[in-house]
XYZ file of C-alpha atoms in Angstrom:
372
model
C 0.000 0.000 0.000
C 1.131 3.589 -0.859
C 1.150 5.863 2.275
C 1.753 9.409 2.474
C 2.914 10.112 5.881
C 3.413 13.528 7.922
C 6.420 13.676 8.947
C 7.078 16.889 11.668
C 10.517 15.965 12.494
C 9.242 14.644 16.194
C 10.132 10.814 17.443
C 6.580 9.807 17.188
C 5.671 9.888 13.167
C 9.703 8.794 12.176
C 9.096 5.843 14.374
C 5.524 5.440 12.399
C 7.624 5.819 9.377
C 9.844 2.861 10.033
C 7.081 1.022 11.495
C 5.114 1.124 8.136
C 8.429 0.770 6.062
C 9.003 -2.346 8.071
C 5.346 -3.595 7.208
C 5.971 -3.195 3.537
C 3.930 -0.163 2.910
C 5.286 2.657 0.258
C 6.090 5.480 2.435
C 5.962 8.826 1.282
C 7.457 11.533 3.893
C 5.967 14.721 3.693
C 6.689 17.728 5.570
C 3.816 20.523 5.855
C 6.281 23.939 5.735
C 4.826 26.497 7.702
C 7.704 29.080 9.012
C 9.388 29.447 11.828
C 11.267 32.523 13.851
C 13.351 34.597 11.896
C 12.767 32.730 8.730
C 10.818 33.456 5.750
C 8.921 30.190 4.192
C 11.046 31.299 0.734
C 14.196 30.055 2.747
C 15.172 26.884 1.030
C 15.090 23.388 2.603
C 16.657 19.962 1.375
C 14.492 17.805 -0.331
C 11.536 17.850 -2.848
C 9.316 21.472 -2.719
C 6.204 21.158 -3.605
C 4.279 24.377 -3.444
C -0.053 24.196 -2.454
C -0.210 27.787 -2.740
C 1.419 31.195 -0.957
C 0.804 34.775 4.185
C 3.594 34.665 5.992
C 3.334 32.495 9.166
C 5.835 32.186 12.209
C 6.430 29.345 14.595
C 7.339 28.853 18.216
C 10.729 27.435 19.293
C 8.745 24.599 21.004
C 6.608 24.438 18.273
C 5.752 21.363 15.369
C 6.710 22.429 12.529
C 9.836 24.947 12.476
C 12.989 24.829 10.202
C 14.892 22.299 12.541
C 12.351 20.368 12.172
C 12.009 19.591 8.799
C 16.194 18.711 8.859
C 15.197 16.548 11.339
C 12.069 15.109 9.425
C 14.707 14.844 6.188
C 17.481 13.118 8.248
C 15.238 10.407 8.875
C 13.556 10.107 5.562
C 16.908 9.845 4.318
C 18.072 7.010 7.168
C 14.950 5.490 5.796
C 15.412 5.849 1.997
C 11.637 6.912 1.885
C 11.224 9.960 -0.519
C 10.445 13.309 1.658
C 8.197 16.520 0.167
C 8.419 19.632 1.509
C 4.639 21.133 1.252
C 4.019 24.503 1.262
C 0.932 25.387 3.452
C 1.090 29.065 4.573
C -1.790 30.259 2.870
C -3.332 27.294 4.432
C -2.251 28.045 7.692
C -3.010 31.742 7.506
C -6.885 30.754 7.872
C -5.888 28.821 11.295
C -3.777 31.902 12.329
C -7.047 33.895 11.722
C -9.599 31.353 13.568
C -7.254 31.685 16.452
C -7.087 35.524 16.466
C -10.890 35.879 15.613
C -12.047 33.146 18.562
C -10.136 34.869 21.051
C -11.481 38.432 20.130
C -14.775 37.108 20.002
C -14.378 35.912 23.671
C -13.867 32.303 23.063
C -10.801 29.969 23.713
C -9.979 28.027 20.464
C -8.158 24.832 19.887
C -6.025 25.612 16.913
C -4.846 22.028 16.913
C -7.767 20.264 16.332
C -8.576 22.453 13.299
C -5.448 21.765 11.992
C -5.938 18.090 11.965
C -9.208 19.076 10.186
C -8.512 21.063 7.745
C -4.767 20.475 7.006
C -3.702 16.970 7.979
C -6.716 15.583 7.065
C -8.164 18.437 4.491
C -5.177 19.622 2.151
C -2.938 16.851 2.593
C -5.642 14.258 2.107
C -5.606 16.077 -1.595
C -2.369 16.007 -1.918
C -2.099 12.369 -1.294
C -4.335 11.455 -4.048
C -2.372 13.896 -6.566
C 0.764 11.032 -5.142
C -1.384 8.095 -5.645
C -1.598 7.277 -2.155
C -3.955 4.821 -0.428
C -3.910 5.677 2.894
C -2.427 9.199 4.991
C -0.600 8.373 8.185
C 0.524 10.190 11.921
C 2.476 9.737 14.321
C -0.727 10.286 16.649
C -1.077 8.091 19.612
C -4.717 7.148 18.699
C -5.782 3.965 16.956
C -8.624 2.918 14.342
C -11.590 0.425 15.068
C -13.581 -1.296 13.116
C -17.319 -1.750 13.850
C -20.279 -2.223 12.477
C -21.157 1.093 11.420
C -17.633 1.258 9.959
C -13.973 2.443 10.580
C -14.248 4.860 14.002
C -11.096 6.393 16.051
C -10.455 5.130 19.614
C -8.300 6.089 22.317
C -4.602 5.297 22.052
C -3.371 2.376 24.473
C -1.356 5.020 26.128
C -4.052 7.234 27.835
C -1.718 9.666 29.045
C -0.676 10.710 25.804
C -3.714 9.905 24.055
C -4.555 11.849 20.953
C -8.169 10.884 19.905
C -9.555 14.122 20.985
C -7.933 16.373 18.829
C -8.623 14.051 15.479
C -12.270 13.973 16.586
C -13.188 16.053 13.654
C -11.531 14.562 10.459
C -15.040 12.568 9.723
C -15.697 9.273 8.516
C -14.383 9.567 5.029
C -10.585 10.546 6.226
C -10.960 7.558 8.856
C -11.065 4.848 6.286
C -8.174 6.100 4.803
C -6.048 6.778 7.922
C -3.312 4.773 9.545
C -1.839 5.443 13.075
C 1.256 3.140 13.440
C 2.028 3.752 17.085
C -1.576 4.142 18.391
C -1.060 0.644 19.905
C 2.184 1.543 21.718
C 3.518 3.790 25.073
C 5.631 6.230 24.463
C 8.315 4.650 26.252
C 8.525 1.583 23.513
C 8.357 4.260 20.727
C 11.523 5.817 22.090
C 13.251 2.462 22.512
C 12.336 1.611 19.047
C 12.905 4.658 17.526
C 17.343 3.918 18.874
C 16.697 0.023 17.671
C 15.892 1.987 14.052
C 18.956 4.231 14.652
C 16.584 7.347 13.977
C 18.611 10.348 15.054
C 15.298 11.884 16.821
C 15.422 9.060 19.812
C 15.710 11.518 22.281
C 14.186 14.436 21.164
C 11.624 16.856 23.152
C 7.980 16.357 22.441
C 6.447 19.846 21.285
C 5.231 22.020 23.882
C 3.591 25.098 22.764
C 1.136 26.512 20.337
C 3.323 25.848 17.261
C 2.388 29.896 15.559
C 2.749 31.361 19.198
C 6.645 31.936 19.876
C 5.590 33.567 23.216
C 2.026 34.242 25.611
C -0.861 34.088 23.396
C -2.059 37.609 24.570
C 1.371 38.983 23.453
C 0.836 37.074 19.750
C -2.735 38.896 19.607
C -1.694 42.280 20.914
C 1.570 42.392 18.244
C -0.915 41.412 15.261
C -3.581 43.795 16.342
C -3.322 46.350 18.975
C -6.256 48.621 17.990
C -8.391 45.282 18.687
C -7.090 45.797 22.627
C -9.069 48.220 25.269
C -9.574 49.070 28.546
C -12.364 47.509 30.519
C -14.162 45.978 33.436
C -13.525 43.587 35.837
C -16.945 42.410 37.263
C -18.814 40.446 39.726
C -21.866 38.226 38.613
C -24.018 40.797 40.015
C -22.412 43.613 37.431
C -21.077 45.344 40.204
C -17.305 46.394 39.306
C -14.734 45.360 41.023
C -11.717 46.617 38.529
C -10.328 47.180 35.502
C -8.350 45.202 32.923
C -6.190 46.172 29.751
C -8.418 44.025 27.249
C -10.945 40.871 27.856
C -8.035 38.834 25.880
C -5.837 38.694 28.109
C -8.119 36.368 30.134
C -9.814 32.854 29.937
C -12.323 31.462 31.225
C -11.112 29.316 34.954
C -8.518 31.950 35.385
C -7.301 32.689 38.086
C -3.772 34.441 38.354
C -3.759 37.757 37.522
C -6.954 39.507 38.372
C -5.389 42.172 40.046
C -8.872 42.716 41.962
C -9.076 42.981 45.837
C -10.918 39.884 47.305
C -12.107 38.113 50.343
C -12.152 34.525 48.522
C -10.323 33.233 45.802
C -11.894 34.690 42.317
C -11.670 33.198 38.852
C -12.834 33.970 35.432
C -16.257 33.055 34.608
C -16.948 34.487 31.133
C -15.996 37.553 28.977
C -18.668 39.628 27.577
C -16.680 41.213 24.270
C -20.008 43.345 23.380
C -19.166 45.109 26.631
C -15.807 44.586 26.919
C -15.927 43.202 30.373
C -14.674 40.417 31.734
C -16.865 38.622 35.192
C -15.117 36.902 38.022
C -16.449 34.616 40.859
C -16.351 31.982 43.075
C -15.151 28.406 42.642
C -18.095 26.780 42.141
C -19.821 29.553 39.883
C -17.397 27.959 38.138
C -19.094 24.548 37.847
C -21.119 24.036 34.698
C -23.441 20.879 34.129
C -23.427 20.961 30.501
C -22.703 21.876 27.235
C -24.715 23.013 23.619
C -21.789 22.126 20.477
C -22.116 22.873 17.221
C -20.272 21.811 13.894
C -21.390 18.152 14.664
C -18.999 15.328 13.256
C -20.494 11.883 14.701
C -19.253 8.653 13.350
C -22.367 6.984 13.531
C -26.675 7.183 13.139
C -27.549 10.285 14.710
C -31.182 9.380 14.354
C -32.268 8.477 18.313
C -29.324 9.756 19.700
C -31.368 11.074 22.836
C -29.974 11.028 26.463
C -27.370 8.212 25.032
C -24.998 7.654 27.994
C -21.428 8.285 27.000
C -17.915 9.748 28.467
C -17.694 13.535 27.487
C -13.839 15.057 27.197
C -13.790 19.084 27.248
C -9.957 19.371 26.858
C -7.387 17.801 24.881
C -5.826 16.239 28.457
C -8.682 16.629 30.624
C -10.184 13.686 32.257
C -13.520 12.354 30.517
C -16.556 13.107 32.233
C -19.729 10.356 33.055
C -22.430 12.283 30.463
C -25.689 12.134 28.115
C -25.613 13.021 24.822
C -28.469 14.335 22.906
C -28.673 15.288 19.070
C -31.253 18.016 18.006
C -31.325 20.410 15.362
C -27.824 19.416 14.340
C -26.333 20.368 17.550
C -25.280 18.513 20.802
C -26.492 18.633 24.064
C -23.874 17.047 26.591
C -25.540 16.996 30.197
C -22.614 15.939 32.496
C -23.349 13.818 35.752
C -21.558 15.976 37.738
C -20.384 19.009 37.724
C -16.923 20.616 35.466
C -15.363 23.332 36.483
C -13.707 25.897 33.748
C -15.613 24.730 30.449
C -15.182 27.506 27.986
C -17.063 27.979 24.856
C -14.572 27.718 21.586
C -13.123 24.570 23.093
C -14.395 20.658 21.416
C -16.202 18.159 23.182
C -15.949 15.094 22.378
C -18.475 11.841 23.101
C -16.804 7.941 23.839
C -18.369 4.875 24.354
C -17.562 2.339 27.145
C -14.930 0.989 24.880
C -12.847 4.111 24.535
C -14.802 4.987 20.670
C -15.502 8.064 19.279
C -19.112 8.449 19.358
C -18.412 11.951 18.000
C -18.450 15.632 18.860
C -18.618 19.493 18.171
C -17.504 23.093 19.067
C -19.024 24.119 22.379
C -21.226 27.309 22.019
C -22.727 27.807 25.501
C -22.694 26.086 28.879
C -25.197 26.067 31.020
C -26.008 25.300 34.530
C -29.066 23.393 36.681
């Protein structure tokens, strides 16, 4: 089988790269080129360029997909003898940069990874895998594939601490049946120790960190790319009664609770920004608590017909532990109604469904919580 594979310079997808080599497969290494600081996406790399289109994009030192890390990615396509692309994506990664800029401004916390997976990973390169020929795209993700009756679903990855299902949650049926996860059924531990039997020269490399765009504090990114979008405003009580004053409602999220600058009996944390009015309102613990969530841009790997109080284990963060729920489809938008109460749920962020057996049932974008 042909298989294009990303290839991010990281331990995890060269190990999946010599895993699938070893199988037998046709592996194709492909780097996605975004940027990186202090270099312009016209600096050359080694290996084959292959341009997708033209904004000019910058990426963390911490971050996926910077300059080192396509040497590295090319290293071990060469150790390998796989061929290695070098994609250009920065138009395509402008109109992430630009979700995450507009979601924060609009007083939501995005999850810039997730869309990634969606529309890059799993959108662009999917094309650009059939332009190669390929069967099948594959990551380094620690998630795995199951079948079942109502065909291919993702599922957990046997290491649940580093467990990637959530963030793939999105790529929809279609990509599923043509996805391979090599190390999904492996800790990272063993990947590491493979990854020195293989001789890859990325054994003992860092995992990534940060936002991959964000070289810095998120606030800082946002302020840099738009200051006029910045302005003085409230900080309030859940009775509207002020309590102080901030330099801009982006500079907070919601279960926040450093920085408030606010004079308080009791421990205060973020409970929601209001962007209309610019003000930002702060409370108790458990004002934090929320009992449930309405999503939106449904992907759900199975009938959605009946899907009424269906009992399931709801994840609200890409490392969070999954919440005992009930999910409910209606007018093409979940209703998650947790069993007990989840402190610091913001709207922007994913939730995502899973059966008893660690499946994706499916999920969407969180547009309000709401309590008893």
């Amino acid at each position: 089988m042909k298989v294009l594979l990303a290839m991010s310079g990281g331990v995890d997808c060269s190990v999946a790269a010599a895993l699938l080599k070893r199988q037998g497969h046709d592996v194709v290494g492909c780097f996605m080129r975004l940027g990186s600081p202090g270099e312009e996406l016209e600096t050359p790399i080694e290996g084959n360029a292959c341009s997708l289109g033209a904004p000019r994009a910058r990426i963390g030192h911490q971050g996926c997909c910077s300059i080192n890390d396509a040497a590295d990615a090319r290293l071990v396509a060469a150790r390998l003898d796989v061929p290695f692309y070098v994609v250009n994506f920065r138009n395509d990664f402008g109109r992430i940069i630009s979700y995450f800029e507009e979601e924060y401004h609009a007083g939501r916390t995005p999850n810039p990874c997730v869309r990634c997976n969606d529309w890059l990973k799993y959108g662009k390169l999917r094309q650009y895998a059939e332009q190669l020929g390929c069967d099948a795209i594959a990551t380094g993700h620690y998630a795995r594939v199951a079948q079942t009756p109502d065909g291919p679903r993702l599922a957990r990855g046997i290491d649940h601490a580093k467990d990637q299902s959530y963030v793939l949650f999105g790529i929809g049926r279609d990509a599923v049946a043509r996805m391979m996860l090599p190390i999904g059924d492996m800790e990272k531990p063993a990947v590491r120790e493979l990854a020195r039997e293989f001789g890859l020269p990325v054994s003992d490399k860092p995992d990534s960190q940060e936002i991959c765009f964000v070289p810095d504090d998120y606030a800082s990114f946002l302020e840099r790319r738009a200051p006029e979008r910045f302005a003085a405003g409230t900080i309030e009580d859940e009775s509207g009664r002020v309590l102080g004053a901030h330099e801009g409602h982006q500079r907070f999220t919601v279960g926040q609770r450093k920085g408030l600058r606010v004079p308080a009996s009791i421990p205060l944390y973020v409970l929601r920004k209001d962007p209309a009015r610019n003000a930002v309102v702060v409370g108790p613990r458990e004002s934090l608590e929320v009992h449930g969530v309405e999503a939106a841009e449904v992907t759900w790997y199975g009938d959605r017909e009946g899907v009424v109080q269906r009992p399931c284990a709801a994840q609200v963060r890409a490392h969070g532990a999954a919440i005992p729920a009930r999910v409910t489809i209606a007018d093409g938008a979940l209703r998650v109604e947790f069993d007990r109460p989840e402190p610091g749920v913001a709207p922007g962020q994913a939730v995502v469904c899973y059966d008893d057996a660690g499946q994706i049932l499916g999920g969407g974008w969180i547009r309000a919580t709401f309590r008893p």
